[in-house]
JSON list of C-alpha atoms in Angstrom, two decimals:
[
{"chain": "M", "resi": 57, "resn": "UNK", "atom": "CA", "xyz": [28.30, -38.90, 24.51]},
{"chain": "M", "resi": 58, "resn": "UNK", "atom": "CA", "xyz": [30.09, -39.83, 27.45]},
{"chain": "M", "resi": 59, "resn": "UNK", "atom": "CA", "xyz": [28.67, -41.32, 30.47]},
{"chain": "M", "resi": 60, "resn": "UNK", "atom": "CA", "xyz": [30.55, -37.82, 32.12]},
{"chain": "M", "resi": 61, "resn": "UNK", "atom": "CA", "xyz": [28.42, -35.41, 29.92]},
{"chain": "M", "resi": 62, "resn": "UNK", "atom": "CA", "xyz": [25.55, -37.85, 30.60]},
{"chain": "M", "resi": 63, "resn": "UNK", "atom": "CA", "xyz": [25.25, -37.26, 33.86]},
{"chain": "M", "resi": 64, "resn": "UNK", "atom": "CA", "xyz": [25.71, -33.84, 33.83]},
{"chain": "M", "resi": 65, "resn": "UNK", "atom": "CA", "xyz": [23.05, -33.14, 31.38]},
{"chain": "M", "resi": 66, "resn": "UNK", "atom": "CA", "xyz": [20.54, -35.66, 34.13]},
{"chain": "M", "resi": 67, "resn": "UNK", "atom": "CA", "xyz": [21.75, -33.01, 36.22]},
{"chain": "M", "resi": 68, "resn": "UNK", "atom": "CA", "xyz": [21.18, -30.60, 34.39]},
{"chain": "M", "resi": 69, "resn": "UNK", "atom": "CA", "xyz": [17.50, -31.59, 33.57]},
{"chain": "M", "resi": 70, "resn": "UNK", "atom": "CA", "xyz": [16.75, -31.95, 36.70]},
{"chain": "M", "resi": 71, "resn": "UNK", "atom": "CA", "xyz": [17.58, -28.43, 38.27]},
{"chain": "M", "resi": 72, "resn": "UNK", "atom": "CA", "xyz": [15.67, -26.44, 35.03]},
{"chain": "M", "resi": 73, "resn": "UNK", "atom": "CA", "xyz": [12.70, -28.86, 35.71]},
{"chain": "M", "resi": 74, "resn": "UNK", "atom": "CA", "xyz": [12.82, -27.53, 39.35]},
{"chain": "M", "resi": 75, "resn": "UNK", "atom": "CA", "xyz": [13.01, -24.08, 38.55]},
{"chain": "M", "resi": 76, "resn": "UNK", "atom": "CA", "xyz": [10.55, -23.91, 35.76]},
{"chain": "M", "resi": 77, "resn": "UNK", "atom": "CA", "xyz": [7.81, -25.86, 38.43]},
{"chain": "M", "resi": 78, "resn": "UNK", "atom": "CA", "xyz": [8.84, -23.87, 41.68]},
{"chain": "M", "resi": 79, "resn": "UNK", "atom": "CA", "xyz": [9.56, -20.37, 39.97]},
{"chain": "M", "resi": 80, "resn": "UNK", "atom": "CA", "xyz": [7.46, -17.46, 41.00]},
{"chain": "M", "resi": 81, "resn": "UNK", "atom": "CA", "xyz": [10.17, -15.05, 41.26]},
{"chain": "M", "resi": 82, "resn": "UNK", "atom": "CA", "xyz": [11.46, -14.35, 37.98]},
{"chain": "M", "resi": 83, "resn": "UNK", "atom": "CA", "xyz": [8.83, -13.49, 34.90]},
{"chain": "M", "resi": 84, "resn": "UNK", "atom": "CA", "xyz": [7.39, -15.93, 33.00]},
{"chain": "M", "resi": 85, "resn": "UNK", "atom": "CA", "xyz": [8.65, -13.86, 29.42]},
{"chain": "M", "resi": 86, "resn": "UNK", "atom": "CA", "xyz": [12.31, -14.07, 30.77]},
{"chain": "M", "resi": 87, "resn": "UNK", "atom": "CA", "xyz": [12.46, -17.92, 32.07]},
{"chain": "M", "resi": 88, "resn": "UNK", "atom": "CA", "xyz": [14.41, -19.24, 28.78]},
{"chain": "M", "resi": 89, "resn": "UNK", "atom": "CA", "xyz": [16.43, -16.18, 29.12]},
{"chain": "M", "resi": 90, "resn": "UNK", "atom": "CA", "xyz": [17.37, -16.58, 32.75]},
{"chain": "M", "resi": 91, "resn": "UNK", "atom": "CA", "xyz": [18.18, -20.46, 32.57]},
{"chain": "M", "resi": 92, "resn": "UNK", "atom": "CA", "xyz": [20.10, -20.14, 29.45]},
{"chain": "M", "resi": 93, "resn": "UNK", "atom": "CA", "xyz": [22.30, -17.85, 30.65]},
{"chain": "M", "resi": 94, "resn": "UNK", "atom": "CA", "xyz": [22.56, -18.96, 34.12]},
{"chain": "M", "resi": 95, "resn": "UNK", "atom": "CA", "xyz": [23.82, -22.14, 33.02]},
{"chain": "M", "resi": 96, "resn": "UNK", "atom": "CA", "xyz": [26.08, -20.59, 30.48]},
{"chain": "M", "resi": 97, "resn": "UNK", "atom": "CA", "xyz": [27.59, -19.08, 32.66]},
{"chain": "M", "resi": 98, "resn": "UNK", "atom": "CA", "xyz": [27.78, -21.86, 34.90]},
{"chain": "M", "resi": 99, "resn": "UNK", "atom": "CA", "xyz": [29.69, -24.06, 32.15]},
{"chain": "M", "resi": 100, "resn": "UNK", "atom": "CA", "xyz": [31.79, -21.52, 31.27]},
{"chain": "M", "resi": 101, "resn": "UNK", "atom": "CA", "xyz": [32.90, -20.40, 35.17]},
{"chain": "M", "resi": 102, "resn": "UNK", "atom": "CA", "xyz": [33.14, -24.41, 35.64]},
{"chain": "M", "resi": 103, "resn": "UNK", "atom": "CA", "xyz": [35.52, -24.53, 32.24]},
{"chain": "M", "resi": 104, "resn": "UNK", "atom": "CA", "xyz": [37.79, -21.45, 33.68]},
{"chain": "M", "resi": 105, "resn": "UNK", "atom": "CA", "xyz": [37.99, -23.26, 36.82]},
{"chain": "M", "resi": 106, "resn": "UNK", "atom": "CA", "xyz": [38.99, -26.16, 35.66]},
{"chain": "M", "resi": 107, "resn": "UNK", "atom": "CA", "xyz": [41.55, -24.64, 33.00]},
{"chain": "M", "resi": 108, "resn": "UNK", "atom": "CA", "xyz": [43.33, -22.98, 36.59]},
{"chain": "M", "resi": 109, "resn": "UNK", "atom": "CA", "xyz": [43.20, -26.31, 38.33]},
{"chain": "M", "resi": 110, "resn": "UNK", "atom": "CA", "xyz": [44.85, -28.21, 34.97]},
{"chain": "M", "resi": 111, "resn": "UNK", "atom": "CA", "xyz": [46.79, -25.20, 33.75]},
{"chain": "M", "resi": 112, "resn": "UNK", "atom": "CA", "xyz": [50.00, -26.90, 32.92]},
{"chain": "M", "resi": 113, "resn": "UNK", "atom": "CA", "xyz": [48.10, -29.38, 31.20]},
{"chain": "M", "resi": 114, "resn": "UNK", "atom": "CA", "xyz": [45.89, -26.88, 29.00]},
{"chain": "M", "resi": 115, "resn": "UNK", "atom": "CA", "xyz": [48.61, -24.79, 28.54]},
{"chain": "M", "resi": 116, "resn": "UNK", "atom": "CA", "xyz": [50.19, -27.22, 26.20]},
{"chain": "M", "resi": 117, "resn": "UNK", "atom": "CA", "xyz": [46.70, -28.24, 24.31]},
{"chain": "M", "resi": 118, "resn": "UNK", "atom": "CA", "xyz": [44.76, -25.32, 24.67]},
{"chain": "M", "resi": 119, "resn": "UNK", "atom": "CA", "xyz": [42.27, -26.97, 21.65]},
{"chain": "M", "resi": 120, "resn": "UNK", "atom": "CA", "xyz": [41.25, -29.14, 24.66]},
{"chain": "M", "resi": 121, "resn": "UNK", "atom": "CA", "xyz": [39.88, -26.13, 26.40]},
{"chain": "M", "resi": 122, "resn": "UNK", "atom": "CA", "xyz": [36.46, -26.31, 24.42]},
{"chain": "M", "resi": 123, "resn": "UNK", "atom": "CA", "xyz": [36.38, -30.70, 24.79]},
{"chain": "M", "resi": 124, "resn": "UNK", "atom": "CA", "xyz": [33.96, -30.63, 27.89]},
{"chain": "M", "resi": 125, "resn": "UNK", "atom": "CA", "xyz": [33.47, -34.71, 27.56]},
{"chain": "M", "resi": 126, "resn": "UNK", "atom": "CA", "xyz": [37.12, -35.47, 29.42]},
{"chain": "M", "resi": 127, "resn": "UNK", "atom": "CA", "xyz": [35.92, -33.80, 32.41]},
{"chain": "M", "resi": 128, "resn": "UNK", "atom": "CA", "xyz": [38.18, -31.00, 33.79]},
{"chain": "M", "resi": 129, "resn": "UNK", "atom": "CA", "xyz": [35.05, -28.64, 35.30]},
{"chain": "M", "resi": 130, "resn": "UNK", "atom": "CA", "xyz": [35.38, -26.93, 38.96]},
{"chain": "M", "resi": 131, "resn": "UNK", "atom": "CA", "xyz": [32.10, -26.48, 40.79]},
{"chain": "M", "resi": 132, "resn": "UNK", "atom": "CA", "xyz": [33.64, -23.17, 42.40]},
{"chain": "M", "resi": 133, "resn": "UNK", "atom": "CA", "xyz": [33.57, -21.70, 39.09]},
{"chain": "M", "resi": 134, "resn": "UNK", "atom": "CA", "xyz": [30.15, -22.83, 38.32]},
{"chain": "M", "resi": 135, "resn": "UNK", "atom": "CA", "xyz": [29.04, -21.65, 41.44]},
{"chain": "M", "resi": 136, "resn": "UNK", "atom": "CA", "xyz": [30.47, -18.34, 41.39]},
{"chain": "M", "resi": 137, "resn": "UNK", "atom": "CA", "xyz": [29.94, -17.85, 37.71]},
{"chain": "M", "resi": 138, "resn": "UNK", "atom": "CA", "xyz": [26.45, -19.14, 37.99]},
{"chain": "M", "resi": 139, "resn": "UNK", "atom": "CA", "xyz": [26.17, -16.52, 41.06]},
{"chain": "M", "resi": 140, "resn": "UNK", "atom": "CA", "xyz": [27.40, -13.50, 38.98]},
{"chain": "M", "resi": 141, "resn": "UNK", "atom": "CA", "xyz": [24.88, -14.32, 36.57]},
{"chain": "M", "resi": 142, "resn": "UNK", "atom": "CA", "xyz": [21.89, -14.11, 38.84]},
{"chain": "M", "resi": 143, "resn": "UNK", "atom": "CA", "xyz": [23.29, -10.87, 40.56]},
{"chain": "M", "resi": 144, "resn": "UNK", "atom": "CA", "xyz": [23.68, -9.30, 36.91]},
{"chain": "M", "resi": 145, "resn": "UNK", "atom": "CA", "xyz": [19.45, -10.59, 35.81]},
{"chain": "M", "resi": 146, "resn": "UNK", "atom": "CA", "xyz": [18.48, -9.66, 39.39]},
{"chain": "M", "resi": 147, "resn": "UNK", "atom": "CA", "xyz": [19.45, -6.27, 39.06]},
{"chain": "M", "resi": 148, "resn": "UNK", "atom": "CA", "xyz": [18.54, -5.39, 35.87]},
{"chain": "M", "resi": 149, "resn": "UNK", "atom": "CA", "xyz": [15.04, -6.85, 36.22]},
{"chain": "M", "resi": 150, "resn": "UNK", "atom": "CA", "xyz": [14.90, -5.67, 39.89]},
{"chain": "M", "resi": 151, "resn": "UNK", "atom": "CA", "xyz": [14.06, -8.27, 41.31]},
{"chain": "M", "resi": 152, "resn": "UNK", "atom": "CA", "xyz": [15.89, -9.64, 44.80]},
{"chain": "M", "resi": 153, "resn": "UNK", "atom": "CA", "xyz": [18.51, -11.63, 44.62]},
{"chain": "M", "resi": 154, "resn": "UNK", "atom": "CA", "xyz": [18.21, -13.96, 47.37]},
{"chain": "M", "resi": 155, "resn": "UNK", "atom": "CA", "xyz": [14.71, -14.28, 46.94]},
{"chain": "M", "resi": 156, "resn": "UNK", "atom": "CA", "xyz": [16.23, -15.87, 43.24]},
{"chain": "M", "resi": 157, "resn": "UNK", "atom": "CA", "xyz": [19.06, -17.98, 44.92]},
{"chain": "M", "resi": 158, "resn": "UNK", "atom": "CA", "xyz": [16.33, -19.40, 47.55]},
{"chain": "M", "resi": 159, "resn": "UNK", "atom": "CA", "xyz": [14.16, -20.30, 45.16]},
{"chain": "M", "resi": 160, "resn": "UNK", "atom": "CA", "xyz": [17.08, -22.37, 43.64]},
{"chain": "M", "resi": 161, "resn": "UNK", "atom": "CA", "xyz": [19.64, -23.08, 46.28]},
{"chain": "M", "resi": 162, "resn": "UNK", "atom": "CA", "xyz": [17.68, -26.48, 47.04]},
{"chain": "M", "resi": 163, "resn": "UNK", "atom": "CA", "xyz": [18.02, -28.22, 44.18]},
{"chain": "M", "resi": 164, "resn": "UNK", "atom": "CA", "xyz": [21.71, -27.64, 43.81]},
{"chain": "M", "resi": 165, "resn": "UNK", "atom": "CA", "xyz": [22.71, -29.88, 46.62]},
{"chain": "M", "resi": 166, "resn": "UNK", "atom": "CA", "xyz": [21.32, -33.02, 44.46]},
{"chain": "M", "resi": 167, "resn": "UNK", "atom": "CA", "xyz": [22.05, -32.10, 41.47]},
{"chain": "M", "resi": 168, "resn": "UNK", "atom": "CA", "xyz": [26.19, -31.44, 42.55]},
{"chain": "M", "resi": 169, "resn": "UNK", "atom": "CA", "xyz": [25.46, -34.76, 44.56]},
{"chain": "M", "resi": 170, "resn": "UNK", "atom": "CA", "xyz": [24.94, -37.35, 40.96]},
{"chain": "M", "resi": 171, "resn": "UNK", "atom": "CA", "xyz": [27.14, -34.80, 39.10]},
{"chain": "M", "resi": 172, "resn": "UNK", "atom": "CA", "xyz": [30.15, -35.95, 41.76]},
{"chain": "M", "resi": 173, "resn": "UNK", "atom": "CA", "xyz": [28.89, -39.85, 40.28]},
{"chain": "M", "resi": 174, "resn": "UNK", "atom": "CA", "xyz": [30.76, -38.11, 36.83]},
{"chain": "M", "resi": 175, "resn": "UNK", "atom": "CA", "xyz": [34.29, -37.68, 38.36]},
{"chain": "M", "resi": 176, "resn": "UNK", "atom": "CA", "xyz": [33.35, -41.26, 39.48]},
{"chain": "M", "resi": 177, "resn": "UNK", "atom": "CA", "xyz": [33.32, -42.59, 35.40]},
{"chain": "M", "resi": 178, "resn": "UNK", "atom": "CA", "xyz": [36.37, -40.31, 34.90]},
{"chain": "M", "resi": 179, "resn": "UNK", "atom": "CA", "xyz": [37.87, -41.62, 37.95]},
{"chain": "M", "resi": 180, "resn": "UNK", "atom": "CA", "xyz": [38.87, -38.11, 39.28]},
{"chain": "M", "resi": 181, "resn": "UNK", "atom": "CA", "xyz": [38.60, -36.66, 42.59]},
{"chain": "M", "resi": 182, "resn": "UNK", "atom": "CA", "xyz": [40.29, -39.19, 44.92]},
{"chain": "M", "resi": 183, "resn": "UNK", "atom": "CA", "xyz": [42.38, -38.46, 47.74]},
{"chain": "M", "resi": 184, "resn": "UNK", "atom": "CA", "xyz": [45.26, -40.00, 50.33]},
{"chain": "M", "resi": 185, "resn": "UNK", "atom": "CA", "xyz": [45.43, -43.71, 50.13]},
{"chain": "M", "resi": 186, "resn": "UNK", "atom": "CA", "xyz": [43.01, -43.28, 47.43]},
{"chain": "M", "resi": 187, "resn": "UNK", "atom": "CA", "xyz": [40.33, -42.32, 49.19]},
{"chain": "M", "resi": 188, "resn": "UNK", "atom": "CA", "xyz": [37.07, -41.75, 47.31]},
{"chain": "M", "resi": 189, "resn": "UNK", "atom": "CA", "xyz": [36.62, -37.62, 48.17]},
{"chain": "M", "resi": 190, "resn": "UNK", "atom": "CA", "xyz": [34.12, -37.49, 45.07]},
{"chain": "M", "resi": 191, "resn": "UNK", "atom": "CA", "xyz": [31.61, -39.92, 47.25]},
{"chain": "M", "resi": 192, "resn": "UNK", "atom": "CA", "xyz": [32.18, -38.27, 50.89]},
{"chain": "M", "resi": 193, "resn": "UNK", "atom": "CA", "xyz": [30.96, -35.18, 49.12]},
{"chain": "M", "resi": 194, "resn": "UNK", "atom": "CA", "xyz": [28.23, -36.89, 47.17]},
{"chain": "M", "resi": 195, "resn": "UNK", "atom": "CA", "xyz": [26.94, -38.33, 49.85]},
{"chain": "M", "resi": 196, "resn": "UNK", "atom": "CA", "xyz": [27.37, -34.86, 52.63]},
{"chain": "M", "resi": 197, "resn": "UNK", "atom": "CA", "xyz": [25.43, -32.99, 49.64]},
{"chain": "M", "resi": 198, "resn": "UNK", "atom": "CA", "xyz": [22.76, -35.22, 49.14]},
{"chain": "M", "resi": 199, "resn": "UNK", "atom": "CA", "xyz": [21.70, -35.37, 53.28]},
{"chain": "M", "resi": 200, "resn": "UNK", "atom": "CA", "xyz": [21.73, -31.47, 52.68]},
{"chain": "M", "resi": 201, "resn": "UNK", "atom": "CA", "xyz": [19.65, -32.17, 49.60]},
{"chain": "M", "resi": 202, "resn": "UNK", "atom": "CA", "xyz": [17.30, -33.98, 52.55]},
{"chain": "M", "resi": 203, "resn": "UNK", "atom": "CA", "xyz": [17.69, -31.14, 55.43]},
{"chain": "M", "resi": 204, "resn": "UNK", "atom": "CA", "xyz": [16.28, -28.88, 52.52]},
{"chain": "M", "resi": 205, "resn": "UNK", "atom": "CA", "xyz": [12.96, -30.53, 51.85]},
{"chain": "M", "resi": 206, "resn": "UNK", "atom": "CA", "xyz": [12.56, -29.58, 56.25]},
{"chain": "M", "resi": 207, "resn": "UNK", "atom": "CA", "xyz": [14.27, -26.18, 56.18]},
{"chain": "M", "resi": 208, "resn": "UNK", "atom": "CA", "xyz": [12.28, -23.57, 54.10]},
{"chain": "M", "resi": 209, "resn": "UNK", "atom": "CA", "xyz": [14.34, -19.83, 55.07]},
{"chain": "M", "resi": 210, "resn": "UNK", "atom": "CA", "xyz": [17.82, -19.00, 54.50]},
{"chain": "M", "resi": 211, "resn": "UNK", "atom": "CA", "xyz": [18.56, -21.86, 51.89]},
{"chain": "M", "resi": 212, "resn": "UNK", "atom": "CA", "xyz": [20.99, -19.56, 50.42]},
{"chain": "M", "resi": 213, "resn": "UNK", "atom": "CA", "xyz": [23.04, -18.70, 53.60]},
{"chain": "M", "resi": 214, "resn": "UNK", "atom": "CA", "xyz": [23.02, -22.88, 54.89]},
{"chain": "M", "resi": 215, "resn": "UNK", "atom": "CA", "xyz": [24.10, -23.93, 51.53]},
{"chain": "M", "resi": 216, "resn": "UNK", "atom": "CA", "xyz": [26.86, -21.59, 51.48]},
{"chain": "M", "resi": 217, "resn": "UNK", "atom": "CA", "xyz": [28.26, -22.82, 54.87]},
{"chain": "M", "resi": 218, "resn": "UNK", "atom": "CA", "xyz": [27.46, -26.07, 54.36]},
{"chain": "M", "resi": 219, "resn": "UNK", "atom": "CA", "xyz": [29.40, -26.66, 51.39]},
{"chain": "M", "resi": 220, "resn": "UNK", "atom": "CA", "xyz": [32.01, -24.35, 52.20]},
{"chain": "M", "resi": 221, "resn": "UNK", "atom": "CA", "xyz": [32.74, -26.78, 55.41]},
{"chain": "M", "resi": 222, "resn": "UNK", "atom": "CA", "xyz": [32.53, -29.54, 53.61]},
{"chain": "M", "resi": 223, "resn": "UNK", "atom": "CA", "xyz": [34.81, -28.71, 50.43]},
{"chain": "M", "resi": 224, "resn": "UNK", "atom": "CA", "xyz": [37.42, -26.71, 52.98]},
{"chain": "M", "resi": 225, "resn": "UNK", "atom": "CA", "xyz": [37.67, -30.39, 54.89]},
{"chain": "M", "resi": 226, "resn": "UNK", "atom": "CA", "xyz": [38.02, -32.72, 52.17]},
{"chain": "M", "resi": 227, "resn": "UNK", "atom": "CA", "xyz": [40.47, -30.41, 50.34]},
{"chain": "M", "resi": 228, "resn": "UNK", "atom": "CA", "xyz": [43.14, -31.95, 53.48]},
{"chain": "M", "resi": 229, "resn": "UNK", "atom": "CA", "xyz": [42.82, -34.95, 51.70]},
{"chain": "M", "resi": 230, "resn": "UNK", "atom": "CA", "xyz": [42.21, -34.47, 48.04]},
{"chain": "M", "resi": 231, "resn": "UNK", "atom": "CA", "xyz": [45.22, -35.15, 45.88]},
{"chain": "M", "resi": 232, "resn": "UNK", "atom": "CA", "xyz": [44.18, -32.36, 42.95]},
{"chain": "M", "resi": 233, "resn": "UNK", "atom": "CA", "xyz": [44.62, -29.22, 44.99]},
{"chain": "M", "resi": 234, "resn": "UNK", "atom": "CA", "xyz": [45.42, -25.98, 43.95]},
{"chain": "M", "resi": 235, "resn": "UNK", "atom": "CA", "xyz": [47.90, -25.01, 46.43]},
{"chain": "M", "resi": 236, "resn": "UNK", "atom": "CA", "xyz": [48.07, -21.17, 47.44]},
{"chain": "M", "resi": 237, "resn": "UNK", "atom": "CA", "xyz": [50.44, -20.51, 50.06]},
{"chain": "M", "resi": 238, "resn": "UNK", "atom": "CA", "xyz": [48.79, -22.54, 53.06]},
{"chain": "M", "resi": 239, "resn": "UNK", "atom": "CA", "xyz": [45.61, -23.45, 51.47]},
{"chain": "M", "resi": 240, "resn": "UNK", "atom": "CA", "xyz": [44.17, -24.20, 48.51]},
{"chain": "M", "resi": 241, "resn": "UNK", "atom": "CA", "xyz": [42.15, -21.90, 46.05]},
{"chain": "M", "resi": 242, "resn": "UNK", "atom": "CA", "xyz": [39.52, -23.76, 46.88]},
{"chain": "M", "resi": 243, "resn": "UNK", "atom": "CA", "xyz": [39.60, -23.46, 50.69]},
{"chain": "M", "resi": 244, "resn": "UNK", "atom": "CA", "xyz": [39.94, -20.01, 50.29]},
{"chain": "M", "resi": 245, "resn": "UNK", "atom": "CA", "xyz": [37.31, -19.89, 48.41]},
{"chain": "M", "resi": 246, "resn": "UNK", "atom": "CA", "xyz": [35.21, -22.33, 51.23]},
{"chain": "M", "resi": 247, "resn": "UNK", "atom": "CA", "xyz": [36.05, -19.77, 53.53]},
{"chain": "M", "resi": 248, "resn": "UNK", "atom": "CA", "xyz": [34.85, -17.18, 51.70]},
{"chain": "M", "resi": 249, "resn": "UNK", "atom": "CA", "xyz": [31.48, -18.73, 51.04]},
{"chain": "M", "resi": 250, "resn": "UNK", "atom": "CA", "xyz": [31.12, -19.78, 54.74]},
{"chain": "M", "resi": 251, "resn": "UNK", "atom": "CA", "xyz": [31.88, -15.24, 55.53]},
{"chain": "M", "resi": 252, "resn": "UNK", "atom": "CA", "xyz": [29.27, -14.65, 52.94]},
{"chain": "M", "resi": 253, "resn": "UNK", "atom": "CA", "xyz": [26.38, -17.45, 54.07]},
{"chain": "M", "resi": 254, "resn": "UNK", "atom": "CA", "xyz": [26.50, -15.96, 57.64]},
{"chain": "M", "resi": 255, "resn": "UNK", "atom": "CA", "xyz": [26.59, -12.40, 57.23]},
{"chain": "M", "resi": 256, "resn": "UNK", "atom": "CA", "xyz": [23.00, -13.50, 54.33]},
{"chain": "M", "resi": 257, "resn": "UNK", "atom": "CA", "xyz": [21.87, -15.22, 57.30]},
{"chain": "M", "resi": 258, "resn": "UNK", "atom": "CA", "xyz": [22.18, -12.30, 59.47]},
{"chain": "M", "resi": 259, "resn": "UNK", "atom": "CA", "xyz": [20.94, -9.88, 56.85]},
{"chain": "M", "resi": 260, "resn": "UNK", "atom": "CA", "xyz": [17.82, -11.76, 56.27]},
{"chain": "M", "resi": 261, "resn": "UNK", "atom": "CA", "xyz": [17.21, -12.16, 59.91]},
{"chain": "M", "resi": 262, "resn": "UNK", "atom": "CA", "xyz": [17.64, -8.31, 60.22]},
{"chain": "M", "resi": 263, "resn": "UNK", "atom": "CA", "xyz": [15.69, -7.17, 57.19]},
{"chain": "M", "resi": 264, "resn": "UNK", "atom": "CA", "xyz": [12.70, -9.06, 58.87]},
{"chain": "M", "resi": 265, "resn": "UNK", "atom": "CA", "xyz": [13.18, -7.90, 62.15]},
{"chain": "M", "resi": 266, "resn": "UNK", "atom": "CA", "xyz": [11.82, -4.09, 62.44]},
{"chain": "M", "resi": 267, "resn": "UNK", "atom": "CA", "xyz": [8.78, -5.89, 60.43]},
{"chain": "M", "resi": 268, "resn": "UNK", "atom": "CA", "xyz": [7.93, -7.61, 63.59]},
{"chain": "M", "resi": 269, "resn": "UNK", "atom": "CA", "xyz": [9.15, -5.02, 66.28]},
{"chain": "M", "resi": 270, "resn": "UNK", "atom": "CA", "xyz": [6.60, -2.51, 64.61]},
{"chain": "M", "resi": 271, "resn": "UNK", "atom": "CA", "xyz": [3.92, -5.06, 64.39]},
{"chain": "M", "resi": 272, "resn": "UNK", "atom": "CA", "xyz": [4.44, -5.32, 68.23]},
{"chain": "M", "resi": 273, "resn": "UNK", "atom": "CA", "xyz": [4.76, -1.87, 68.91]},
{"chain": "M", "resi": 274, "resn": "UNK", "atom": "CA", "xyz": [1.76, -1.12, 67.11]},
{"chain": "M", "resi": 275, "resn": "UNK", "atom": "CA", "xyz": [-0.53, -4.08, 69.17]},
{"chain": "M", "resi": 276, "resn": "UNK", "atom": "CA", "xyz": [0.77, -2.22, 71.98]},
{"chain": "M", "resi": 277, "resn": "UNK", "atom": "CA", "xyz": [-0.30, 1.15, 71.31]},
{"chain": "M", "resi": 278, "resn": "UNK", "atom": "CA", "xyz": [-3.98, -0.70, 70.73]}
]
C-alpha cells in the first residue's frame, strides 16, 4: 500500500468512527448501508474528478483510471458525489438532509486536512514559486476542524463557505488548474458552494423562525 492510500484510509477511519459514535439521525439497520455507499460514491465522484483534471493523461492509459494508489482524486468530486449520495438515502428514507450533513459536516474538515498530507507523499498540489497550496489548505481546514468543536448550528452552510473561500483563493496560485474561461472548474465550483452555504444558512434560520414568533405570540395572548 502506498503511504497515499494510507492516509486516506486513516482518513477514512476516522470519519466512519465519527459517524457511527455521533449518529442519531439515520437508523441503526441502514448504518453499513449509508456509509458504504456514501463513500462509494465519494471515491468514485473523487476518481471522475480527477480523470477531468488529468484528462489528457488518462485519455492515453485509461487502465490507470481504476489505479487509485498514484493519486489523481479531486475533493470537489468527492464532495459533490458524496453530497448526491446523502440527498438520494435522505429522501428515500425521509429523513432531512441537513440534519444528515450536520451531523457529518464536522468531521470532514480534519479528515480533508491529513488527507491534503497524501498529495504531500505524491508531491502534488503545489503552486507559483512552488508554493506548498496542499499545506495552506491543510492547515485553513484543520482551524475550521477547531471552530467546529465551538460552533454547533449551521455546520453545513459554514463549511460550504468556508471551503469554497478557501479553495476559490488558492486556485490563483495552484499550478494544476482546470482552466474554464476566466476561472477554474474548481472556482466555479467554490462559488457555487459559497451560493448554496448561504442561502442553507438562511433557510435554516427561517425554518426556525415562525417556531419562535408563535411561541411569542402565544406568551402574549397569556
Amino acid at each position: 500500500m502506498s503511504i497515499y492510500g494510507l492516509i486516506l484510509g486513516i482518513c477514512f477511519v476516522i470519519g466512519i468512527n465519527f459517524f457511527y459514535k455521533r449518529n442519531n439521525i439515520v437508523p441503526k439497520k441502514k448504518e453499513n448501508f449509508f456509509v458504504i455507499f456514501t463513500l462509494i460514491s465519494g471515491i468514485i465522484g473523487a476518481r471522475v474528478y480527477g480523470v477531468i483534471a488529468n484528462f489528457e493523461y488518462f485519455s492515453q492509459n485509461p487502465i490507470q483510471i481504476l489505479d487509485l494508489r498514484g493519486g489523481g482524486l479531486g475533493i470537489y468530486g468527492a464532495l459533490i458525489f458524496g453530497i448526491l449520495s446523502i440527498f438520494l438515502f435522505a429522501k428515500k428514507n425521509k429523513i432531512q438532509f441537513l440534519k444528515i450533513t450536520n451531523l457529518i459536516v464536522p468531521i470532514i474538515p480534519l479528515c480533508q486536512s491529513l488527507g491534503r498530507f497524501g498529495n504531500f507523499f505524491n508531491h502534488e498540489i503545489y503552486g507559483i514559486n512552488n508554493q506548498p497550496v496542499w499545506l495552506y489548505e491543510s492547515i485553513l481546514l484543520f482551524i475550521l476542524f477547531l471552530i467546529f468543536q465551538k460552533i454547533k448550528i449551521h455546520q453545513t452552510g459554514i463549511y460550504l463557505i468556508y471551503y469554497g473561500t478557501i479553495r476559490f483563493l488558492l486556485e490563483f496560485i495552484r499550478l494544476d488548474t482546470i482552466p474554464t474561461f476566466y476561472l477554474s472548474l474548481a472556482q466555479i465550483l467554490s462559488l457555487l458552494f459559497i451560493l448554496i452555504g448561504f442561502i442553507i444558512i438562511k433557510y435554516e434560520n427561517t425554518r426556525h423562525q415562525p417556531r419562535f414568533h408563535h411561541h411569542q405570540n402565544r406568551s402574549l395572548q397569556k
